[in-house]
C-alpha atoms as one frame of an Amber mdcrd trajectory, in Angstrom:
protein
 -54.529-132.787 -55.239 -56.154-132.964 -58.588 -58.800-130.374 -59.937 -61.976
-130.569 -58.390 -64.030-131.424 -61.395 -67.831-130.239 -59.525 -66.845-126.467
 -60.220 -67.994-126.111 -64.384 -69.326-122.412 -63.954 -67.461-119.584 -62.322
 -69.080-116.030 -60.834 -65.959-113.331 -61.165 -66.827-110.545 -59.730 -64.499
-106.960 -60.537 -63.688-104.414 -58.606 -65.811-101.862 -60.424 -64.686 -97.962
 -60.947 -61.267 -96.918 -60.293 -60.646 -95.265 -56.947 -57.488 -94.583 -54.618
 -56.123 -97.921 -53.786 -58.109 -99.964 -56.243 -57.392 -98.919 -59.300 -55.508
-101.345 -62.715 -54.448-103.676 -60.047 -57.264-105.683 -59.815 -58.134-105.225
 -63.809 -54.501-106.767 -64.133 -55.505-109.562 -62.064 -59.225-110.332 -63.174
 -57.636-110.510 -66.470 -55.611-113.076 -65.472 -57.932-114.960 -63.601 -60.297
-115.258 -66.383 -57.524-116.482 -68.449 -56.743-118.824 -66.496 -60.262-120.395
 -65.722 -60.907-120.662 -69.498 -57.621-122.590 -69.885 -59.320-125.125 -67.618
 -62.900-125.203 -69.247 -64.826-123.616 -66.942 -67.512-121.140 -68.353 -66.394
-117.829 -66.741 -69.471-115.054 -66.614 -67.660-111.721 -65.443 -69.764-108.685
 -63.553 -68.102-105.315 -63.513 -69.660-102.173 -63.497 -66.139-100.131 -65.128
 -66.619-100.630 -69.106 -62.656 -98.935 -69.073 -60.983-102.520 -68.285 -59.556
-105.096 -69.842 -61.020-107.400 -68.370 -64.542-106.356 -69.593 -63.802-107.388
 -72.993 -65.838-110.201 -74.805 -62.866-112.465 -74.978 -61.739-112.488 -71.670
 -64.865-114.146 -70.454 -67.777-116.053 -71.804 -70.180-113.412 -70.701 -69.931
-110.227 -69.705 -72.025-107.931 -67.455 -71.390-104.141 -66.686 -73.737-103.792
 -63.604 -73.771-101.967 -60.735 -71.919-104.195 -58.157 -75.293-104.277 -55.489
 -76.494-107.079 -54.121 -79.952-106.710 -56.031 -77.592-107.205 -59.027 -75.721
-110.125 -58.057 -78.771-111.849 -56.770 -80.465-111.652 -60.206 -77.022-112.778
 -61.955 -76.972-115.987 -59.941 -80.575-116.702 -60.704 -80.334-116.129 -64.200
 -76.235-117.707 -65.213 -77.230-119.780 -62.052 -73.209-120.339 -61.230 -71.906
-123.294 -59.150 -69.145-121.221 -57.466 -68.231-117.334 -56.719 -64.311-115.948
 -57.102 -64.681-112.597 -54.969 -60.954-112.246 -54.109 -60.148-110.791 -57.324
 -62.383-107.770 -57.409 -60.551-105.707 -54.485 -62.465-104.604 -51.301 -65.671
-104.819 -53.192 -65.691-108.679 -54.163 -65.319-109.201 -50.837 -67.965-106.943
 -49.250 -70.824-107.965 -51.583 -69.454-112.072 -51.062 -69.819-111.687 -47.396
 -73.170-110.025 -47.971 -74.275-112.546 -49.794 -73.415-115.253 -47.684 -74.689
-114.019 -44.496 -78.069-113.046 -45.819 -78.208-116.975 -47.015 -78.751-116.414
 -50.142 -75.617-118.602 -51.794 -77.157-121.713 -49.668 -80.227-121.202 -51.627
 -79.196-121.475 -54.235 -76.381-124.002 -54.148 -73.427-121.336 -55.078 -70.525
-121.998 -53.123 -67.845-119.242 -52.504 -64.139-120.322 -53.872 -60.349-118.956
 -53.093 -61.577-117.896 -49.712 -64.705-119.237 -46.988 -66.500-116.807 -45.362
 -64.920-117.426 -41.956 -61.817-116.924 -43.260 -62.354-113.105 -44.644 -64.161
-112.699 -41.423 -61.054-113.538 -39.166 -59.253-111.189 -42.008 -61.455-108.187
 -42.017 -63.532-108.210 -38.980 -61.374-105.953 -36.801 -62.445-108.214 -33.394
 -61.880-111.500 -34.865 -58.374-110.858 -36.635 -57.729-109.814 -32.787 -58.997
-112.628 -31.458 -57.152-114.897 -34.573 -53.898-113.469 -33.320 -54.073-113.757
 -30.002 -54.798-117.242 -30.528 -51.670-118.080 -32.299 -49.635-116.103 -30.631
 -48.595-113.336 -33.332 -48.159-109.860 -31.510 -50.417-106.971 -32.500 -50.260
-103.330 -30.962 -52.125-102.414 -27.661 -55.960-102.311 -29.361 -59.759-102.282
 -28.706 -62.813-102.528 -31.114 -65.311 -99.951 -30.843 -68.617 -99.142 -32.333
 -69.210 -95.735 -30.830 -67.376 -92.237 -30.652 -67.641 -92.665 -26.670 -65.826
 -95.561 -26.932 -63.152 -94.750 -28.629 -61.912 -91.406 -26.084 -62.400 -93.686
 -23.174 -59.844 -96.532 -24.261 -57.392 -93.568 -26.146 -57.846 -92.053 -22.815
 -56.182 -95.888 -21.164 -53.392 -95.928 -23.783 -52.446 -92.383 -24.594 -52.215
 -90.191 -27.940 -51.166 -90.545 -30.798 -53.683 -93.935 -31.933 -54.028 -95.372
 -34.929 -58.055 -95.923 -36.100 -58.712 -98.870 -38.597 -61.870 -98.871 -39.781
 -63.466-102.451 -40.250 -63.822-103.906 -44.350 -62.663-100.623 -45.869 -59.881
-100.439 -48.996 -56.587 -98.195 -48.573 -57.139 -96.881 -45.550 -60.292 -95.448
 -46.176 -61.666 -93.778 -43.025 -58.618 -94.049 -41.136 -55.681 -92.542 -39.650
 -53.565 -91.145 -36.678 -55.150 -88.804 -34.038 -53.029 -87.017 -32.434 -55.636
 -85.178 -30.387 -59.741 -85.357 -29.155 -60.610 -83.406 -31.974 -58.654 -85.359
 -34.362 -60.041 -88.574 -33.082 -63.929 -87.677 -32.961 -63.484 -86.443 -36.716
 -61.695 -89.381 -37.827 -63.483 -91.639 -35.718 -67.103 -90.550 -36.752 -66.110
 -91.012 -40.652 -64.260 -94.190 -39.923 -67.586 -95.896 -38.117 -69.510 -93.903
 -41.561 -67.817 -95.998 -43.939 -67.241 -99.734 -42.040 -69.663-101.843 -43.327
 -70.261-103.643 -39.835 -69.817-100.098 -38.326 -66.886-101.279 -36.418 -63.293
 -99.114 -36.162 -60.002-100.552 -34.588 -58.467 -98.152 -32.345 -54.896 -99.294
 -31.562 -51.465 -97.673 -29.631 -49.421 -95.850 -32.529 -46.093 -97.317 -33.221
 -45.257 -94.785 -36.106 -41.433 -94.732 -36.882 -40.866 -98.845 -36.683 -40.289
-100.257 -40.109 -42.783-101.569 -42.383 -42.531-104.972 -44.316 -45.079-106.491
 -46.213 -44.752-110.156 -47.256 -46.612-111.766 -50.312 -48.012-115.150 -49.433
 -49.715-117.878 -51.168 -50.978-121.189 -49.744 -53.250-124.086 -51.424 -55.879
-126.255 -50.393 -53.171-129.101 -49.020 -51.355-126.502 -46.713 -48.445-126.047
 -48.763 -47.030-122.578 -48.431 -44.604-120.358 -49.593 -43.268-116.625 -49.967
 -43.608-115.142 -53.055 -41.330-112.534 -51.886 -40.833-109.553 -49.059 -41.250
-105.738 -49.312 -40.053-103.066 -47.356 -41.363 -99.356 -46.968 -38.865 -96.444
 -47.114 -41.096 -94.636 -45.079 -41.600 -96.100 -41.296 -44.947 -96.862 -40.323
 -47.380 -93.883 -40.362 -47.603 -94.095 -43.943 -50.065 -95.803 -45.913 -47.812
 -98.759 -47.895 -49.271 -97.627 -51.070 -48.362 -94.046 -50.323 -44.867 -95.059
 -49.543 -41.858 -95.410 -51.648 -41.412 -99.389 -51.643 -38.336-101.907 -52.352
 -38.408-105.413 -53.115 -36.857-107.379 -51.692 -36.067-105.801 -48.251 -32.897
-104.410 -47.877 -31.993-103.977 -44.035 -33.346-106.726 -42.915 -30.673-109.669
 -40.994 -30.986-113.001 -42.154 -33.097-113.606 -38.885 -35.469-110.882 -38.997
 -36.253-111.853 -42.036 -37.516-115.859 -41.120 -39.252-114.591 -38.222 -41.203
-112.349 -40.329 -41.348-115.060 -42.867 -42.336-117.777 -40.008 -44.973-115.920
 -38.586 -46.709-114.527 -41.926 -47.015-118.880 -43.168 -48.256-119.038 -39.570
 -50.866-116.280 -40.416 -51.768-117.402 -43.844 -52.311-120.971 -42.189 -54.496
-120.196 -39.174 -56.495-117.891 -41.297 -57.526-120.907 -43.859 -56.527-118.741
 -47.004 -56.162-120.916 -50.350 -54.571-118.263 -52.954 -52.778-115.209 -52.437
 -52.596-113.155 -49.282 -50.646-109.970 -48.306 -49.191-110.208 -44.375 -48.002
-106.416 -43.137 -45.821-106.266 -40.209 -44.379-103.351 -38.054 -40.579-103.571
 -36.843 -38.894-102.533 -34.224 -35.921-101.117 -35.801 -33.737-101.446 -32.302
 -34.953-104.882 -31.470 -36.744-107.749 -32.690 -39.923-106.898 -31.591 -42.743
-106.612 -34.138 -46.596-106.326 -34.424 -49.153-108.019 -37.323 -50.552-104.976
 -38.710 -52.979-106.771 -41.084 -53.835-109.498 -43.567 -55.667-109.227 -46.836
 -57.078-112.292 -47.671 -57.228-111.818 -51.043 -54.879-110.613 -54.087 -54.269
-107.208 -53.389 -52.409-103.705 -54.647 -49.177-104.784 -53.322 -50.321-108.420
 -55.071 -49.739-106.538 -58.516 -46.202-105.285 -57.575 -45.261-108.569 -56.441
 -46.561-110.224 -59.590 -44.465-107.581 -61.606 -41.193-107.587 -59.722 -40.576
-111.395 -59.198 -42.447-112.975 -62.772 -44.442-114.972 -60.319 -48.302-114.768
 -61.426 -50.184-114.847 -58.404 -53.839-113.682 -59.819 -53.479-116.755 -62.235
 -52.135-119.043 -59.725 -54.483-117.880 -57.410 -57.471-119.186 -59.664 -55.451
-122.665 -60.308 -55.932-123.058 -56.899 -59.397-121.666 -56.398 -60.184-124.470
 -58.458 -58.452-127.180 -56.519 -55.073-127.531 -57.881 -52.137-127.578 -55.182
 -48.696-125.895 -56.102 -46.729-128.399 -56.385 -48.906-129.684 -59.410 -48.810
-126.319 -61.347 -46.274-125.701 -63.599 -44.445-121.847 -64.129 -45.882-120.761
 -67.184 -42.051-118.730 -67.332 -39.791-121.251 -66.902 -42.120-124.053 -68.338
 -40.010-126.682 -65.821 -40.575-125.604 -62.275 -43.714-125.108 -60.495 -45.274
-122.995 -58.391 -44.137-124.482 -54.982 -40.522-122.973 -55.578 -40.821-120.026
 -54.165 -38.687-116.874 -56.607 -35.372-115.612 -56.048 -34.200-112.394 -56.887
 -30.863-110.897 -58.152 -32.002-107.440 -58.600 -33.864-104.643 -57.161 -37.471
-103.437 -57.168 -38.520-100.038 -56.582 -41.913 -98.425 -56.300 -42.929 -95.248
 -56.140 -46.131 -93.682 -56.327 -47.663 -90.831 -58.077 -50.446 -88.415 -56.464
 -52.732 -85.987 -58.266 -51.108 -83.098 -56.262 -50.288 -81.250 -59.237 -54.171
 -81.223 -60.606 -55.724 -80.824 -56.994 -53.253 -77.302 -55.911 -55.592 -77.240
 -52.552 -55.278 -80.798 -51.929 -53.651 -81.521 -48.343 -49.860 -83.090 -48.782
 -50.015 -84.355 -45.744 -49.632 -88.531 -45.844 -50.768 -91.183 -43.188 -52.654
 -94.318 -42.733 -55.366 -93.113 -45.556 -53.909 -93.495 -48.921 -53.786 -90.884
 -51.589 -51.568 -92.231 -54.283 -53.593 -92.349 -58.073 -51.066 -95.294 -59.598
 -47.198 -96.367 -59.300 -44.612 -96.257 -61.121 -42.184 -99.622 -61.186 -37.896
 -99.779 -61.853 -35.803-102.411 -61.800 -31.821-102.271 -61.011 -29.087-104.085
 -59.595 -28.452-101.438 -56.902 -30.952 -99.361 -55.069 -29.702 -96.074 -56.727
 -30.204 -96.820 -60.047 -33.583 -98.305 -59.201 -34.570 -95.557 -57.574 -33.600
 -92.966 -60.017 -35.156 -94.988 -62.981 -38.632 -94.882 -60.595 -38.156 -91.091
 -60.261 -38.064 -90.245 -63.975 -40.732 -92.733 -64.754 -43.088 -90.381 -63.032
 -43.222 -87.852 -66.150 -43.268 -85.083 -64.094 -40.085 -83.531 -65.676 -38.031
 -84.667 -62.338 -34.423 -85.941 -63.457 -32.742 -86.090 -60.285 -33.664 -85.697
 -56.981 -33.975 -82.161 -56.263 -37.043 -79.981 -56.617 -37.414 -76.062 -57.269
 -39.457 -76.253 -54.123 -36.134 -77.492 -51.842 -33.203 -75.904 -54.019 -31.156
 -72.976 -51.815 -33.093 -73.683 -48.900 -31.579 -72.697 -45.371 -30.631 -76.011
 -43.059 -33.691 -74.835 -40.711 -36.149 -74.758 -43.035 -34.976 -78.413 -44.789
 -35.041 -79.602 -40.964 -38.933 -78.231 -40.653 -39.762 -79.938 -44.201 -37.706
 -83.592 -42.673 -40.530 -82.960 -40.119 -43.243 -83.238 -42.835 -44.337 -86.185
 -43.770 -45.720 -85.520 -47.013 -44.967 -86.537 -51.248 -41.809 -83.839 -51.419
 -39.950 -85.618 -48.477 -37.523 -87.512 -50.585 -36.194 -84.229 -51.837 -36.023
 -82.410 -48.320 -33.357 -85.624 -47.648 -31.356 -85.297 -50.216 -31.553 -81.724
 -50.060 -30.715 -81.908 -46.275 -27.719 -83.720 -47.448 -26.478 -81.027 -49.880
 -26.485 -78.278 -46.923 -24.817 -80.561 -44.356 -27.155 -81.979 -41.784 -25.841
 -85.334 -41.030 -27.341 -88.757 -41.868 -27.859 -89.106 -37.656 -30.423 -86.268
 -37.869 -31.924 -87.203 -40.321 -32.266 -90.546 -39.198 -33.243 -89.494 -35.625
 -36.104 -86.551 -37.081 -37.200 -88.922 -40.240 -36.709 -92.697 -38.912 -35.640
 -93.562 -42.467 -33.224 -95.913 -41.966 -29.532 -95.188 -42.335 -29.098 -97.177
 -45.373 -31.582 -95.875 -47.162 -30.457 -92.352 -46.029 -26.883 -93.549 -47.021
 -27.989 -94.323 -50.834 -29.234 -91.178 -51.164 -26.243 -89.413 -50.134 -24.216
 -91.551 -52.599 -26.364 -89.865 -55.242 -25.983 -86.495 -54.111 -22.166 -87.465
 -53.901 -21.858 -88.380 -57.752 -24.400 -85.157 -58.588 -21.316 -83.347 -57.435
 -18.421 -85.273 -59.348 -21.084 -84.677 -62.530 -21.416 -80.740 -61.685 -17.629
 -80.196 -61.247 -15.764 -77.768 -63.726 -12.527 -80.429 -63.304 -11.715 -81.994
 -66.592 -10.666 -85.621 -65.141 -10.510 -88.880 -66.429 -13.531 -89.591 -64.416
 -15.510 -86.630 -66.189 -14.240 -87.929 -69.351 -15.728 -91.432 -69.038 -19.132
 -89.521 -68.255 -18.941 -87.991 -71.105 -18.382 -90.943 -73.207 -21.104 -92.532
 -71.292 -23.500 -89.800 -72.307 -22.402 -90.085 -75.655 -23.245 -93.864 -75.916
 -26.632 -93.257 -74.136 -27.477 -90.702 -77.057 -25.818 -93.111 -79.814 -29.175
 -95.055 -78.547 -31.571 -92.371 -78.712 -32.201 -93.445 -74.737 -34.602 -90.787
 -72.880 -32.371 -91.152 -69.491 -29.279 -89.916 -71.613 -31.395 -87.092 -72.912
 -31.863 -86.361 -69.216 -28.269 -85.945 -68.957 -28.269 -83.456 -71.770 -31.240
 -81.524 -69.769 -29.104 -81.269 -67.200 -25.505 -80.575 -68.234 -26.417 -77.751
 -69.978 -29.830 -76.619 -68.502 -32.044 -76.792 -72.100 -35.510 -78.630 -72.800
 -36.377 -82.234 -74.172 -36.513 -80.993 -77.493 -33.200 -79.463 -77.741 -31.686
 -82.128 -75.978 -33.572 -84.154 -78.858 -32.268 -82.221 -81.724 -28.644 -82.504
 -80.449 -28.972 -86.570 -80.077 -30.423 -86.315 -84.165 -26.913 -84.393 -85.128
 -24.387 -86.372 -83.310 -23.757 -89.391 -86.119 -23.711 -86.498 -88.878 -21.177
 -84.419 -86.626 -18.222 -87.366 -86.838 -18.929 -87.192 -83.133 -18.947 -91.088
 -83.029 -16.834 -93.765 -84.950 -18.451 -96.406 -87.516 -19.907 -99.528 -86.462
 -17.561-102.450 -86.139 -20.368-105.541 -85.283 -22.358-105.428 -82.201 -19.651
-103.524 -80.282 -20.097-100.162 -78.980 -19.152 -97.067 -81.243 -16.567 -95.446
 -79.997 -16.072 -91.644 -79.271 -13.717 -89.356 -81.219 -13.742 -86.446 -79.377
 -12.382 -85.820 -76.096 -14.462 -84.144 -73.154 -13.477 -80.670 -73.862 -14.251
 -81.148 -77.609 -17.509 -82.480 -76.856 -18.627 -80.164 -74.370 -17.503 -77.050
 -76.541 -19.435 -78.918 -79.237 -22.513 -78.436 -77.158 -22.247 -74.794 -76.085
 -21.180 -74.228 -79.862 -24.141 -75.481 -81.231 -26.131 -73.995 -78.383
């Protein structure tokens, strides 16, 4: 359906200062948004109260306002710009707090603003912990054992029905914030008390824990004529327990069957339907690893975290499509600005693999608690793309810049089997490296499987890298080691910062002189000439090249 021509003046509103779980993900995507407004002549006024963005600069909207994002501010910005239409589902937790604010105190009726990319109704069946039950129920999609409660007393008498451990989900709250898993009364009053503290309607969702099932998110987007599609799927290495932005993430999901993955995909267009959403929406569900159970975790109705990652790792530009269709357009009428032939109805296909993993402020915060569960901690993400899982994963590892190559840790290195099996237990930022290292000393993939619930083919890919860690540490001189070598030599040939890795490690020296080696190779006849754009070939064998190195060390 063509652009609705009655929207000429668009409210944006940002996600203001950077905190856990809303962070450059939504400055990525206001950018975007305001972008792609202007492309379509509508005067775009932007409020933000985070000067630090992008998306704050005088060229990314008409005007710009760094406010506090209150109420009393927003009031006064409509009466003065005096907007036809607000886009809140850009601006993270916060656009969507102050729009429903706004609209229940009547105050966009009075003064003819209408809300756009989302209705009020429809972030109320999203975020409003009783009516995203109800929503559910209604269609059919399962959701864990649960009750809404608005008091402490509450709360024990229903966890008191179902059992311990429970999961508490505070009502319109980002990341997590306010929740998690109590595995006891005291745990539950604590987390319980804060969680009803920060829901703005004062409402928490307490709910039967089903930690250990898998976790898949899928990234959704619908328009105004119903058309849907997946942008793609996500799955969590960790099992559910784990916040999804505290969890090391691949795209698309890789143990999944064929029919798994379409009733997952079935039931999130179901969602994304029911709940009236026109944009992008992120669907989480929980999977029964032995069956084909599952529950809906939750919906965001908006573009989220996860939106960014999505965005990233398939090309597809959900912020910016998001706002095409805020305005009216349907997919099928928006053309990819990549491929400049299809549109945004065909849903992306990927040959590769994604991997996230995030980075936490452990190492500036020494007293900080480890620990990881529904709450999130994570600071940012890194990104890595690969055709296999190992070499994604590897390229995510060293993207962190915390002088990690491989994946062991001084922490984990020459540990005894029971204390690697305690650390499996933990469920904290280092648990990567107790696997891996739990490989190294013997304990089986089972165990680690059955104390973890990591799947087995994730557990698998790991142990593949431990295996070729030992073909690289072997003394052997083999045909094998020699191709290696000639592989590291190549990687230095391009100056490439992975390759100087491989220096770090073969012969346990710093960057720098791993650096300074890469700078004398060419000079040292190491390498032949250049013959066109093939590869320059090696001269020396293994041996010579090695007792190059320890030479010249």
């Amino acid at each position: 359906m063509p652009r609705d021509n009655s929207i000429k003046k668009v409210l944006v509103i940002g996600s203001g200062p950077i905190v856990i779980g809303q962070a450059a993900e939504f400055d990525y995507a206001g950018t975007q948004a305001c972008r792609s407004l202007k492309e379509e002549g509508i005067e775009v006024v932007l409020l933000n109260s985070n000067p630090a963005t992008i998306m704050t600069d005088k060229d990314i909207a008409d005007r710009v306002y760094i406010e506090p994002l209150t109420i009393e501010v927003v009031e006064q910005l409509i009466k003065k710009e005096k907007p036809d239409s607000v886009l809140p589902t850009l601006g993270g937790q916060a656009g969507l707090n102050l729009a429903m604010e706004l609209e229940e105190a009547g105050f966009l009726k009075e003064n003819n603003v209408r809300l756009i990319g989302t209705t009020s109704e429809t972030i109320k069946k999203a975020e409003d912990r009783l009516e995203f039950k109800a929503t559910m129920e209604k269609i059919g999609e399962p959701i864990a054992a649960s009750k809404v409660v608005t008091t402490v007393e509450d709360g024990l008498a229903f966890t008191n029905i179902i059992g311990y451990p429970v999961v508490l989900r505070p009502a319109y709250t980002l990341g997590g914030s306010g929740g998690g898993i109590a595995h006891n009364e005291y745990e539950l009053r604590e987390i319980l008390e804060n969680g009803l503290r920060l829901s703005r309607v004062g409402e928490v969702l307490v709910e039967r824990c089903i930690a250990g099932w898998k976790e898949i998110e899928y990234e959704v987007m619908r328009d105004s004529a119903g058309n849907c599609i997946t942008v793609c799927n996500m799955e969590n290495i960790d099992p559910v327990g784990v916040h999804t932005g505290d969890s090391i993430v691949v795209a698309p999901s890789q143990t999944l069957g064929d029919k798994e993955y379409q009733m997952l995909r079935t039931s999130a267009l179901n969602i994304i339907t029911e709940l009236g959403i026109t944009g992008g929406c992120n669907v989480q569900f929980a999977l029964n690893p032995n069956t084909f159970e599952y529950c809906v975790i939750e919906v965001n109705p908006r573009v989220s975290r996860s939106s960014a990652l999505a965005s990233k790792a398939t090309g597809y530009p959900i912020a910016k499509l998001a706002a095409k269709i805020a305005l009216g357009y349907s997919l099928d009428e928006i053309v990819n600005a990549v491929t400049g032939k299809t549109y945004a109805s065909y849903e992306p296909t990927l040959d590769y693999i994604v991997c996230k993993i995030p980075k936490w402020p452990f190492d500036k915060f020494y007293g900080a608690s480890r620990k990881l569960g529904t709450q999130m901690k994570a600071t940012g993400e890194v990104m890595a793309i690969c055709n296999n899982f190992e070499g994604a994963l590897m390229k995510a590892l060293r993207s962190l810049e915390q002088n990690v190559f491989y994946l062991s840790i001084p922490e984990m290195e020459g540990k005894d089997t029971e204390y690697l099996r305690t650390k499996l237990k933990d469920v904290d930022d280092q648990r990567i490296f107790a696997v891996a290292e739990a490989l190294r000393q013997g304990i089986t993939e089972e165990e680690i499987h059955n104390i973890t619930k990591i799947d087995l083919w994730f557990i698998d890919k790991i142990k593949h890298l431990v295996e070729i860690e030992n073909k690289l540490k072997s003394s052997a001189v083999s045909q094998e080691r020699d191709e290696y070598f000639e592989a590291a030599a190549r990687f230095v040939i391009e100056k490439d910062k992975a390759s100087i890795g491989m220096l770090q490690r073969m012969f346990k020296i710093g960057f720098n002189r791993a650096a300074r080696i890469v700078d004398q190779l060419s000079d040292a006849g190491i390498v032949g000439p250049e013959e066109g754009t093939k590869p320059r070939k090696v001269l020396m064998s293994s041996e010579q090249l090695e007792s190059y190195f320890e030479e010249y060390l």
